[in-house]
mmCIF file with all atom_site columns, C-alpha atoms in Angstrom:
data_model
loop_
_atom_site.group_PDB
_atom_site.id
_atom_site.type_symbol
_atom_site.label_atom_id
_atom_site.label_alt_id
_atom_site.label_comp_id
_atom_site.label_asym_id
_atom_site.label_entity_id
_atom_site.label_seq_id
_atom_site.pdbx_PDB_ins_code
_atom_site.Cartn_x
_atom_site.Cartn_y
_atom_site.Cartn_z
_atom_site.occupancy
_atom_site.B_iso_or_equiv
_atom_site.pdbx_formal_charge
_atom_site.auth_seq_id
_atom_site.auth_comp_id
_atom_site.auth_asym_id
_atom_site.auth_atom_id
_atom_site.pdbx_PDB_model_num
ATOM 1   C CA . UNK A 1 1   ? 15.596  -49.726 9.468  1.00 70.00 ? 1   UNK A CA 1
ATOM 2   C CA . UNK A 1 2   ? 13.456  -52.803 10.108 1.00 95.00 ? 2   UNK A CA 1
ATOM 3   C CA . UNK A 1 3   ? 11.124  -53.956 12.737 1.00 98.00 ? 3   UNK A CA 1
ATOM 4   C CA . UNK A 1 4   ? 10.908  -57.680 13.115 1.00 99.00 ? 4   UNK A CA 1
ATOM 5   C CA . UNK A 1 5   ? 8.183   -59.210 15.357 1.00 99.00 ? 5   UNK A CA 1
ATOM 6   C CA . UNK A 1 6   ? 7.597   -62.550 16.786 1.00 99.00 ? 6   UNK A CA 1
ATOM 7   C CA . UNK A 1 7   ? 3.927   -63.845 17.521 1.00 99.00 ? 7   UNK A CA 1
ATOM 8   C CA . UNK A 1 8   ? 2.303   -66.974 18.865 1.00 98.00 ? 8   UNK A CA 1
ATOM 9   C CA . UNK A 1 9   ? 0.556   -68.562 21.748 1.00 96.00 ? 9   UNK A CA 1
ATOM 10  C CA . UNK A 1 10  ? 2.387   -68.569 25.150 1.00 91.00 ? 10  UNK A CA 1
ATOM 11  C CA . UNK A 1 11  ? 4.663   -71.648 25.023 1.00 91.00 ? 11  UNK A CA 1
ATOM 12  C CA . UNK A 1 12  ? 5.084   -71.551 21.210 1.00 95.00 ? 12  UNK A CA 1
ATOM 13  C CA . UNK A 1 13  ? 8.842   -70.774 21.511 1.00 96.00 ? 13  UNK A CA 1
ATOM 14  C CA . UNK A 1 14  ? 8.689   -67.352 19.901 1.00 97.00 ? 14  UNK A CA 1
ATOM 15  C CA . UNK A 1 15  ? 10.952  -65.784 22.562 1.00 97.00 ? 15  UNK A CA 1
ATOM 16  C CA . UNK A 1 16  ? 13.671  -68.469 21.934 1.00 98.00 ? 16  UNK A CA 1
ATOM 17  C CA . UNK A 1 17  ? 13.444  -67.751 18.302 1.00 99.00 ? 17  UNK A CA 1
ATOM 18  C CA . UNK A 1 18  ? 13.822  -64.014 18.658 1.00 99.00 ? 18  UNK A CA 1
ATOM 19  C CA . UNK A 1 19  ? 16.960  -64.581 20.874 1.00 99.00 ? 19  UNK A CA 1
ATOM 20  C CA . UNK A 1 20  ? 18.341  -67.032 18.342 1.00 99.00 ? 20  UNK A CA 1
ATOM 21  C CA . UNK A 1 21  ? 17.805  -64.663 15.528 1.00 99.00 ? 21  UNK A CA 1
ATOM 22  C CA . UNK A 1 22  ? 19.470  -61.830 17.452 1.00 99.00 ? 22  UNK A CA 1
ATOM 23  C CA . UNK A 1 23  ? 22.498  -63.859 18.210 1.00 99.00 ? 23  UNK A CA 1
ATOM 24  C CA . UNK A 1 24  ? 22.933  -64.907 14.534 1.00 98.00 ? 24  UNK A CA 1
ATOM 25  C CA . UNK A 1 25  ? 22.374  -61.281 13.155 1.00 98.00 ? 25  UNK A CA 1
ATOM 26  C CA . UNK A 1 26  ? 25.005  -59.895 15.676 1.00 98.00 ? 26  UNK A CA 1
ATOM 27  C CA . UNK A 1 27  ? 27.509  -62.470 14.419 1.00 98.00 ? 27  UNK A CA 1
ATOM 28  C CA . UNK A 1 28  ? 26.753  -61.320 10.959 1.00 96.00 ? 28  UNK A CA 1
ATOM 29  C CA . UNK A 1 29  ? 27.541  -57.901 11.798 1.00 96.00 ? 29  UNK A CA 1
ATOM 30  C CA . UNK A 1 30  ? 24.283  -56.176 12.399 1.00 96.00 ? 30  UNK A CA 1
ATOM 31  C CA . UNK A 1 31  ? 23.322  -53.825 15.267 1.00 97.00 ? 31  UNK A CA 1
ATOM 32  C CA . UNK A 1 32  ? 20.315  -55.488 16.929 1.00 98.00 ? 32  UNK A CA 1
ATOM 33  C CA . UNK A 1 33  ? 18.181  -54.622 19.823 1.00 98.00 ? 33  UNK A CA 1
ATOM 34  C CA . UNK A 1 34  ? 15.593  -56.847 21.325 1.00 98.00 ? 34  UNK A CA 1
ATOM 35  C CA . UNK A 1 35  ? 12.498  -55.776 23.184 1.00 98.00 ? 35  UNK A CA 1
ATOM 36  C CA . UNK A 1 36  ? 9.427   -57.273 24.399 1.00 96.00 ? 36  UNK A CA 1
ATOM 37  C CA . UNK A 1 37  ? 5.667   -56.587 24.826 1.00 97.00 ? 37  UNK A CA 1
ATOM 38  C CA . UNK A 1 38  ? 4.228   -55.454 27.237 1.00 95.00 ? 38  UNK A CA 1
ATOM 39  C CA . UNK A 1 39  ? 7.477   -54.027 28.576 1.00 96.00 ? 39  UNK A CA 1
ATOM 40  C CA . UNK A 1 40  ? 10.796  -52.600 27.309 1.00 95.00 ? 40  UNK A CA 1
ATOM 41  C CA . UNK A 1 41  ? 10.522  -49.473 29.263 1.00 96.00 ? 41  UNK A CA 1
ATOM 42  C CA . UNK A 1 42  ? 9.987   -48.528 32.900 1.00 96.00 ? 42  UNK A CA 1
ATOM 43  C CA . UNK A 1 43  ? 6.383   -47.434 32.473 1.00 96.00 ? 43  UNK A CA 1
ATOM 44  C CA . UNK A 1 44  ? 5.585   -50.444 30.152 1.00 96.00 ? 44  UNK A CA 1
ATOM 45  C CA . UNK A 1 45  ? 7.178   -52.945 32.542 1.00 95.00 ? 45  UNK A CA 1
ATOM 46  C CA . UNK A 1 46  ? 4.903   -51.454 35.252 1.00 96.00 ? 46  UNK A CA 1
ATOM 47  C CA . UNK A 1 47  ? 1.849   -51.984 33.030 1.00 93.00 ? 47  UNK A CA 1
ATOM 48  C CA . UNK A 1 48  ? 3.148   -55.433 32.360 1.00 92.00 ? 48  UNK A CA 1
ATOM 49  C CA . UNK A 1 49  ? 3.044   -56.360 35.900 1.00 92.00 ? 49  UNK A CA 1
ATOM 50  C CA . UNK A 1 50  ? -0.486  -55.163 36.249 1.00 91.00 ? 50  UNK A CA 1
ATOM 51  C CA . UNK A 1 51  ? -1.689  -57.020 33.173 1.00 90.00 ? 51  UNK A CA 1
ATOM 52  C CA . UNK A 1 52  ? -0.128  -60.434 33.967 1.00 85.00 ? 52  UNK A CA 1
ATOM 53  C CA . UNK A 1 53  ? -0.746  -60.509 37.735 1.00 87.00 ? 53  UNK A CA 1
ATOM 54  C CA . UNK A 1 54  ? -3.350  -63.240 38.177 1.00 86.00 ? 54  UNK A CA 1
ATOM 55  C CA . UNK A 1 55  ? -4.741  -61.400 41.294 1.00 89.00 ? 55  UNK A CA 1
ATOM 56  C CA . UNK A 1 56  ? -5.948  -58.534 39.188 1.00 91.00 ? 56  UNK A CA 1
ATOM 57  C CA . UNK A 1 57  ? -9.403  -58.342 37.590 1.00 92.00 ? 57  UNK A CA 1
ATOM 58  C CA . UNK A 1 58  ? -9.117  -56.257 34.584 1.00 92.00 ? 58  UNK A CA 1
ATOM 59  C CA . UNK A 1 59  ? -12.170 -55.643 32.140 1.00 94.00 ? 59  UNK A CA 1
ATOM 60  C CA . UNK A 1 60  ? -11.620 -56.595 28.534 1.00 94.00 ? 60  UNK A CA 1
ATOM 61  C CA . UNK A 1 61  ? -11.535 -53.068 27.204 1.00 95.00 ? 61  UNK A CA 1
ATOM 62  C CA . UNK A 1 62  ? -9.269  -51.921 29.959 1.00 96.00 ? 62  UNK A CA 1
ATOM 63  C CA . UNK A 1 63  ? -6.971  -54.744 29.004 1.00 93.00 ? 63  UNK A CA 1
ATOM 64  C CA . UNK A 1 64  ? -6.921  -53.760 25.432 1.00 96.00 ? 64  UNK A CA 1
ATOM 65  C CA . UNK A 1 65  ? -6.092  -50.063 26.394 1.00 97.00 ? 65  UNK A CA 1
ATOM 66  C CA . UNK A 1 66  ? -3.209  -51.068 29.020 1.00 96.00 ? 66  UNK A CA 1
ATOM 67  C CA . UNK A 1 67  ? -1.638  -53.284 26.348 1.00 95.00 ? 67  UNK A CA 1
ATOM 68  C CA . UNK A 1 68  ? -1.777  -50.477 23.826 1.00 97.00 ? 68  UNK A CA 1
ATOM 69  C CA . UNK A 1 69  ? -0.495  -47.755 26.240 1.00 97.00 ? 69  UNK A CA 1
ATOM 70  C CA . UNK A 1 70  ? 2.440   -50.067 26.913 1.00 98.00 ? 70  UNK A CA 1
ATOM 71  C CA . UNK A 1 71  ? 3.129   -50.349 23.216 1.00 98.00 ? 71  UNK A CA 1
ATOM 72  C CA . UNK A 1 72  ? 2.721   -46.626 22.609 1.00 98.00 ? 72  UNK A CA 1
ATOM 73  C CA . UNK A 1 73  ? 5.384   -45.782 25.165 1.00 98.00 ? 73  UNK A CA 1
ATOM 74  C CA . UNK A 1 74  ? 7.659   -48.603 23.982 1.00 98.00 ? 74  UNK A CA 1
ATOM 75  C CA . UNK A 1 75  ? 7.525   -47.269 20.377 1.00 99.00 ? 75  UNK A CA 1
ATOM 76  C CA . UNK A 1 76  ? 8.017   -43.699 21.405 1.00 98.00 ? 76  UNK A CA 1
ATOM 77  C CA . UNK A 1 77  ? 10.718  -44.263 23.901 1.00 98.00 ? 77  UNK A CA 1
ATOM 78  C CA . UNK A 1 78  ? 12.748  -47.042 22.183 1.00 98.00 ? 78  UNK A CA 1
ATOM 79  C CA . UNK A 1 79  ? 11.577  -48.625 19.018 1.00 99.00 ? 79  UNK A CA 1
ATOM 80  C CA . UNK A 1 80  ? 11.227  -45.676 16.789 1.00 98.00 ? 80  UNK A CA 1
ATOM 81  C CA . UNK A 1 81  ? 14.470  -44.044 17.988 1.00 98.00 ? 81  UNK A CA 1
ATOM 82  C CA . UNK A 1 82  ? 16.410  -47.223 17.344 1.00 98.00 ? 82  UNK A CA 1
ATOM 83  C CA . UNK A 1 83  ? 14.931  -47.640 13.964 1.00 98.00 ? 83  UNK A CA 1
ATOM 84  C CA . UNK A 1 84  ? 15.811  -43.886 13.171 1.00 98.00 ? 84  UNK A CA 1
ATOM 85  C CA . UNK A 1 85  ? 19.326  -44.847 13.999 1.00 97.00 ? 85  UNK A CA 1
ATOM 86  C CA . UNK A 1 86  ? 19.457  -47.761 11.496 1.00 96.00 ? 86  UNK A CA 1
ATOM 87  C CA . UNK A 1 87  ? 19.146  -50.622 14.238 1.00 98.00 ? 87  UNK A CA 1
ATOM 88  C CA . UNK A 1 88  ? 17.370  -53.780 13.563 1.00 98.00 ? 88  UNK A CA 1
ATOM 89  C CA . UNK A 1 89  ? 14.735  -54.219 16.220 1.00 99.00 ? 89  UNK A CA 1
ATOM 90  C CA . UNK A 1 90  ? 13.323  -57.620 17.165 1.00 99.00 ? 90  UNK A CA 1
ATOM 91  C CA . UNK A 1 91  ? 10.111  -57.496 19.232 1.00 99.00 ? 91  UNK A CA 1
ATOM 92  C CA . UNK A 1 92  ? 8.610   -60.200 21.319 1.00 98.00 ? 92  UNK A CA 1
ATOM 93  C CA . UNK A 1 93  ? 4.872   -59.481 20.444 1.00 98.00 ? 93  UNK A CA 1
ATOM 94  C CA . UNK A 1 94  ? 3.420   -56.470 18.990 1.00 99.00 ? 94  UNK A CA 1
ATOM 95  C CA . UNK A 1 95  ? 0.036   -55.171 17.754 1.00 98.00 ? 95  UNK A CA 1
ATOM 96  C CA . UNK A 1 96  ? -0.807  -58.570 16.194 1.00 98.00 ? 96  UNK A CA 1
ATOM 97  C CA . UNK A 1 97  ? -1.083  -59.951 19.694 1.00 98.00 ? 97  UNK A CA 1
ATOM 98  C CA . UNK A 1 98  ? -3.761  -57.356 20.594 1.00 97.00 ? 98  UNK A CA 1
ATOM 99  C CA . UNK A 1 99  ? -5.712  -58.358 17.526 1.00 97.00 ? 99  UNK A CA 1
ATOM 100 C CA . UNK A 1 100 ? -5.458  -62.007 18.470 1.00 97.00 ? 100 UNK A CA 1
ATOM 101 C CA . UNK A 1 101 ? -5.738  -61.981 22.160 1.00 95.00 ? 101 UNK A CA 1
ATOM 102 C CA . UNK A 1 102 ? -8.130  -58.919 22.781 1.00 96.00 ? 102 UNK A CA 1
ATOM 103 C CA . UNK A 1 103 ? -9.846  -58.749 19.303 1.00 96.00 ? 103 UNK A CA 1
ATOM 104 C CA . UNK A 1 104 ? -10.647 -62.413 18.906 1.00 96.00 ? 104 UNK A CA 1
ATOM 105 C CA . UNK A 1 105 ? -9.848  -63.826 22.241 1.00 95.00 ? 105 UNK A CA 1
ATOM 106 C CA . UNK A 1 106 ? -11.931 -61.333 24.089 1.00 94.00 ? 106 UNK A CA 1
ATOM 107 C CA . UNK A 1 107 ? -14.299 -60.610 21.141 1.00 94.00 ? 107 UNK A CA 1
ATOM 108 C CA . UNK A 1 108 ? -13.734 -56.836 21.619 1.00 91.00 ? 108 UNK A CA 1
ATOM 109 C CA . UNK A 1 109 ? -13.832 -55.069 18.246 1.00 72.00 ? 109 UNK A CA 1
ATOM 110 C CA . UNK A 1 110 ? -14.058 -55.840 14.469 1.00 78.00 ? 110 UNK A CA 1
ATOM 111 C CA . UNK A 1 111 ? -10.603 -56.040 12.779 1.00 69.00 ? 111 UNK A CA 1
ATOM 112 C CA . UNK A 1 112 ? -11.064 -52.967 10.679 1.00 79.00 ? 112 UNK A CA 1
ATOM 113 C CA . UNK A 1 113 ? -11.519 -50.930 13.917 1.00 90.00 ? 113 UNK A CA 1
ATOM 114 C CA . UNK A 1 114 ? -8.359  -52.345 15.367 1.00 94.00 ? 114 UNK A CA 1
ATOM 115 C CA . UNK A 1 115 ? -6.368  -51.662 12.282 1.00 92.00 ? 115 UNK A CA 1
ATOM 116 C CA . UNK A 1 116 ? -6.839  -48.015 12.591 1.00 94.00 ? 116 UNK A CA 1
ATOM 117 C CA . UNK A 1 117 ? -6.379  -47.975 16.332 1.00 96.00 ? 117 UNK A CA 1
ATOM 118 C CA . UNK A 1 118 ? -3.107  -49.835 16.031 1.00 97.00 ? 118 UNK A CA 1
ATOM 119 C CA . UNK A 1 119 ? -1.818  -47.238 13.536 1.00 96.00 ? 119 UNK A CA 1
ATOM 120 C CA . UNK A 1 120 ? -2.725  -44.514 16.089 1.00 97.00 ? 120 UNK A CA 1
ATOM 121 C CA . UNK A 1 121 ? -1.018  -46.294 18.813 1.00 98.00 ? 121 UNK A CA 1
ATOM 122 C CA . UNK A 1 122 ? 2.232   -46.946 17.034 1.00 98.00 ? 122 UNK A CA 1
ATOM 123 C CA . UNK A 1 123 ? 2.357   -43.730 14.862 1.00 98.00 ? 123 UNK A CA 1
ATOM 124 C CA . UNK A 1 124 ? 1.756   -45.742 11.852 1.00 98.00 ? 124 UNK A CA 1
ATOM 125 C CA . UNK A 1 125 ? 4.730   -48.127 12.442 1.00 98.00 ? 125 UNK A CA 1
ATOM 126 C CA . UNK A 1 126 ? 4.047   -51.488 10.914 1.00 98.00 ? 126 UNK A CA 1
ATOM 127 C CA . UNK A 1 127 ? 6.489   -54.518 11.245 1.00 98.00 ? 127 UNK A CA 1
ATOM 128 C CA . UNK A 1 128 ? 8.432   -55.369 8.153  1.00 97.00 ? 128 UNK A CA 1
ATOM 129 C CA . UNK A 1 129 ? 8.317   -59.089 8.895  1.00 98.00 ? 129 UNK A CA 1
ATOM 130 C CA . UNK A 1 130 ? 6.356   -61.041 11.579 1.00 99.00 ? 130 UNK A CA 1
ATOM 131 C CA . UNK A 1 131 ? 7.249   -64.562 12.411 1.00 99.00 ? 131 UNK A CA 1
ATOM 132 C CA . UNK A 1 132 ? 4.298   -66.533 13.615 1.00 99.00 ? 132 UNK A CA 1
ATOM 133 C CA . UNK A 1 133 ? 5.301   -69.670 15.571 1.00 99.00 ? 133 UNK A CA 1
ATOM 134 C CA . UNK A 1 134 ? 2.106   -71.857 15.206 1.00 98.00 ? 134 UNK A CA 1
ATOM 135 C CA . UNK A 1 135 ? 1.186   -74.477 17.793 1.00 97.00 ? 135 UNK A CA 1
ATOM 136 C CA . UNK A 1 136 ? -2.211  -75.601 18.911 1.00 95.00 ? 136 UNK A CA 1
ATOM 137 C CA . UNK A 1 137 ? -3.778  -74.419 22.280 1.00 93.00 ? 137 UNK A CA 1
ATOM 138 C CA . UNK A 1 138 ? -3.557  -78.042 23.478 1.00 92.00 ? 138 UNK A CA 1
ATOM 139 C CA . UNK A 1 139 ? 0.198   -78.196 22.798 1.00 92.00 ? 139 UNK A CA 1
ATOM 140 C CA . UNK A 1 140 ? 0.705   -74.715 24.239 1.00 84.00 ? 140 UNK A CA 1
ATOM 141 C CA . UNK A 1 141 ? -0.915  -75.937 27.475 1.00 84.00 ? 141 UNK A CA 1
ATOM 142 C CA . UNK A 1 142 ? 1.142   -79.005 27.519 1.00 84.00 ? 142 UNK A CA 1
ATOM 143 C CA . UNK A 1 143 ? 4.289   -77.088 27.236 1.00 83.00 ? 143 UNK A CA 1
ATOM 144 C CA . UNK A 1 144 ? 3.360   -74.763 29.977 1.00 76.00 ? 144 UNK A CA 1
ATOM 145 C CA . UNK A 1 145 ? 2.834   -77.611 32.455 1.00 78.00 ? 145 UNK A CA 1
ATOM 146 C CA . UNK A 1 146 ? 5.682   -77.618 35.099 1.00 64.00 ? 146 UNK A CA 1
ATOM 147 C CA . UNK A 1 147 ? 6.175   -73.948 34.970 1.00 67.00 ? 147 UNK A CA 1
ATOM 148 C CA . UNK A 1 148 ? 5.355   -71.697 37.817 1.00 64.00 ? 148 UNK A CA 1
ATOM 149 C CA . UNK A 1 149 ? 1.844   -70.454 38.249 1.00 67.00 ? 149 UNK A CA 1
ATOM 150 C CA . UNK A 1 150 ? 0.225   -69.206 34.923 1.00 70.00 ? 150 UNK A CA 1
ATOM 151 C CA . UNK A 1 151 ? 0.039   -65.542 34.561 1.00 72.00 ? 151 UNK A CA 1
ATOM 152 C CA . UNK A 1 152 ? -3.404  -63.922 33.974 1.00 73.00 ? 152 UNK A CA 1
ATOM 153 C CA . UNK A 1 153 ? -3.389  -64.257 30.230 1.00 72.00 ? 153 UNK A CA 1
ATOM 154 C CA . UNK A 1 154 ? -2.086  -67.952 30.244 1.00 72.00 ? 154 UNK A CA 1
ATOM 155 C CA . UNK A 1 155 ? -4.896  -68.973 32.791 1.00 70.00 ? 155 UNK A CA 1
ATOM 156 C CA . UNK A 1 156 ? -7.648  -67.612 30.636 1.00 71.00 ? 156 UNK A CA 1
ATOM 157 C CA . UNK A 1 157 ? -8.844  -70.954 29.565 1.00 78.00 ? 157 UNK A CA 1
ATOM 158 C CA . UNK A 1 158 ? -8.721  -73.224 26.501 1.00 86.00 ? 158 UNK A CA 1
ATOM 159 C CA . UNK A 1 159 ? -11.696 -71.750 24.711 1.00 90.00 ? 159 UNK A CA 1
ATOM 160 C CA . UNK A 1 160 ? -10.125 -68.289 24.821 1.00 91.00 ? 160 UNK A CA 1
ATOM 161 C CA . UNK A 1 161 ? -6.738  -69.632 23.582 1.00 92.00 ? 161 UNK A CA 1
ATOM 162 C CA . UNK A 1 162 ? -8.691  -71.422 20.748 1.00 95.00 ? 162 UNK A CA 1
ATOM 163 C CA . UNK A 1 163 ? -9.977  -68.017 19.594 1.00 96.00 ? 163 UNK A CA 1
ATOM 164 C CA . UNK A 1 164 ? -6.607  -66.466 19.890 1.00 96.00 ? 164 UNK A CA 1
ATOM 165 C CA . UNK A 1 165 ? -5.309  -69.106 17.718 1.00 97.00 ? 165 UNK A CA 1
ATOM 166 C CA . UNK A 1 166 ? -8.133  -68.459 15.245 1.00 97.00 ? 166 UNK A CA 1
ATOM 167 C CA . UNK A 1 167 ? -7.194  -64.837 15.250 1.00 96.00 ? 167 UNK A CA 1
ATOM 168 C CA . UNK A 1 168 ? -3.536  -65.621 14.422 1.00 97.00 ? 168 UNK A CA 1
ATOM 169 C CA . UNK A 1 169 ? -4.647  -67.773 11.484 1.00 98.00 ? 169 UNK A CA 1
ATOM 170 C CA . UNK A 1 170 ? -6.887  -65.132 10.221 1.00 97.00 ? 170 UNK A CA 1
ATOM 171 C CA . UNK A 1 171 ? -4.012  -62.538 10.385 1.00 97.00 ? 171 UNK A CA 1
ATOM 172 C CA . UNK A 1 172 ? -1.700  -64.835 8.463  1.00 98.00 ? 172 UNK A CA 1
ATOM 173 C CA . UNK A 1 173 ? -4.252  -65.453 5.739  1.00 98.00 ? 173 UNK A CA 1
ATOM 174 C CA . UNK A 1 174 ? -4.890  -61.774 5.365  1.00 96.00 ? 174 UNK A CA 1
ATOM 175 C CA . UNK A 1 175 ? -1.233  -60.585 5.407  1.00 97.00 ? 175 UNK A CA 1
ATOM 176 C CA . UNK A 1 176 ? 0.777   -63.461 3.907  1.00 97.00 ? 176 UNK A CA 1
ATOM 177 C CA . UNK A 1 177 ? 3.501   -61.102 2.616  1.00 97.00 ? 177 UNK A CA 1
ATOM 178 C CA . UNK A 1 178 ? 4.162   -59.900 6.119  1.00 98.00 ? 178 UNK A CA 1
ATOM 179 C CA . UNK A 1 179 ? 3.288   -62.811 8.400  1.00 98.00 ? 179 UNK A CA 1
ATOM 180 C CA . UNK A 1 180 ? 5.626   -65.761 7.961  1.00 98.00 ? 180 UNK A CA 1
ATOM 181 C CA . UNK A 1 181 ? 3.959   -68.949 9.551  1.00 99.00 ? 181 UNK A CA 1
ATOM 182 C CA . UNK A 1 182 ? 6.353   -71.604 11.085 1.00 99.00 ? 182 UNK A CA 1
ATOM 183 C CA . UNK A 1 183 ? 5.463   -74.949 12.387 1.00 98.00 ? 183 UNK A CA 1
ATOM 184 C CA . UNK A 1 184 ? 6.134   -74.558 16.173 1.00 98.00 ? 184 UNK A CA 1
ATOM 185 C CA . UNK A 1 185 ? 6.071   -78.284 16.578 1.00 97.00 ? 185 UNK A CA 1
ATOM 186 C CA . UNK A 1 186 ? 9.444   -78.815 14.677 1.00 98.00 ? 186 UNK A CA 1
ATOM 187 C CA . UNK A 1 187 ? 12.830  -78.800 16.350 1.00 98.00 ? 187 UNK A CA 1
ATOM 188 C CA . UNK A 1 188 ? 14.018  -75.526 17.447 1.00 98.00 ? 188 UNK A CA 1
ATOM 189 C CA . UNK A 1 189 ? 17.000  -75.492 15.276 1.00 98.00 ? 189 UNK A CA 1
ATOM 190 C CA . UNK A 1 190 ? 14.945  -76.256 12.136 1.00 99.00 ? 190 UNK A CA 1
ATOM 191 C CA . UNK A 1 191 ? 12.595  -73.371 12.877 1.00 99.00 ? 191 UNK A CA 1
ATOM 192 C CA . UNK A 1 192 ? 15.618  -71.063 13.435 1.00 99.00 ? 192 UNK A CA 1
ATOM 193 C CA . UNK A 1 193 ? 17.290  -72.200 10.166 1.00 99.00 ? 193 UNK A CA 1
ATOM 194 C CA . UNK A 1 194 ? 13.875  -71.221 8.257  1.00 98.00 ? 194 UNK A CA 1
ATOM 195 C CA . UNK A 1 195 ? 13.905  -67.829 9.897  1.00 99.00 ? 195 UNK A CA 1
ATOM 196 C CA . UNK A 1 196 ? 17.489  -67.143 9.002  1.00 98.00 ? 196 UNK A CA 1
ATOM 197 C CA . UNK A 1 197 ? 17.029  -68.162 5.489  1.00 97.00 ? 197 UNK A CA 1
ATOM 198 C CA . UNK A 1 198 ? 14.036  -65.806 5.199  1.00 97.00 ? 198 UNK A CA 1
ATOM 199 C CA . UNK A 1 199 ? 16.135  -62.982 6.799  1.00 97.00 ? 199 UNK A CA 1
ATOM 200 C CA . UNK A 1 200 ? 18.909  -63.437 4.369  1.00 96.00 ? 200 UNK A CA 1
ATOM 201 C CA . UNK A 1 201 ? 16.710  -63.031 1.586  1.00 94.00 ? 201 UNK A CA 1
ATOM 202 C CA . UNK A 1 202 ? 15.224  -59.869 3.140  1.00 92.00 ? 202 UNK A CA 1
ATOM 203 C CA . UNK A 1 203 ? 18.630  -58.275 4.001  1.00 91.00 ? 203 UNK A CA 1
ATOM 204 C CA . UNK A 1 204 ? 20.413  -59.295 0.954  1.00 84.00 ? 204 UNK A CA 1
ATOM 205 C CA . UNK A 1 205 ? 21.958  -56.418 -0.710 1.00 57.00 ? 205 UNK A CA 1
ATOM 206 C CA . UNK A 1 206 ? 20.901  -54.043 2.078  1.00 54.00 ? 206 UNK A CA 1
ATOM 207 C CA . UNK A 1 207 ? 23.028  -52.336 4.790  1.00 44.00 ? 207 UNK A CA 1
ATOM 208 C CA . UNK A 1 208 ? 20.314  -51.343 7.264  1.00 48.00 ? 208 UNK A CA 1
ATOM 209 C CA . UNK A 1 209 ? 21.558  -52.116 10.862 1.00 47.00 ? 209 UNK A CA 1
ATOM 210 C CA . UNK A 1 210 ? 25.025  -53.280 9.695  1.00 49.00 ? 210 UNK A CA 1
ATOM 211 C CA . UNK A 1 211 ? 28.036  -51.949 11.480 1.00 43.00 ? 211 UNK A CA 1
#
């Protein structure tokens, strides 16, 4: 049982990489389930709508609690049961997003406090591997141009996203064994190849999730 998470700024390409990895793993015979944060359950999807609606004014601490509530429901209802069945779970964002966006971006809490809080929310569940697709805030904003209206988080402004990027860099430096950093400015297929290579090494000799 393994939980693999994907992190990065909005526009980094993390969702694309999660989808490509899921396709590759299924072709290799693994049972794979993809989920996203916030979302993945009826309750969590409703929380997602509240959090991302640009019309809503949400205090920073309420924002942290709402993201975490959606995560707690997702883990309890879907992620942990799937892992218990031996399924490989790929999650588009997890608690590292809260550390980066609310901890660093909103300046809410010291990382030590958040570490303990995350463990309570997830029942102690920690990703086996996290792929951080790294791009600059300027590149992220450029990629989002031409999309429909930014959601509430995307519209938070460049200084906010710079702090988020700093948070991700801090996480990568603190947990290099878990957080695998990839240059998000490279071609999509090159990034996917690096991820597949790392996954091969991780799964070599194992049978978790394989049908």
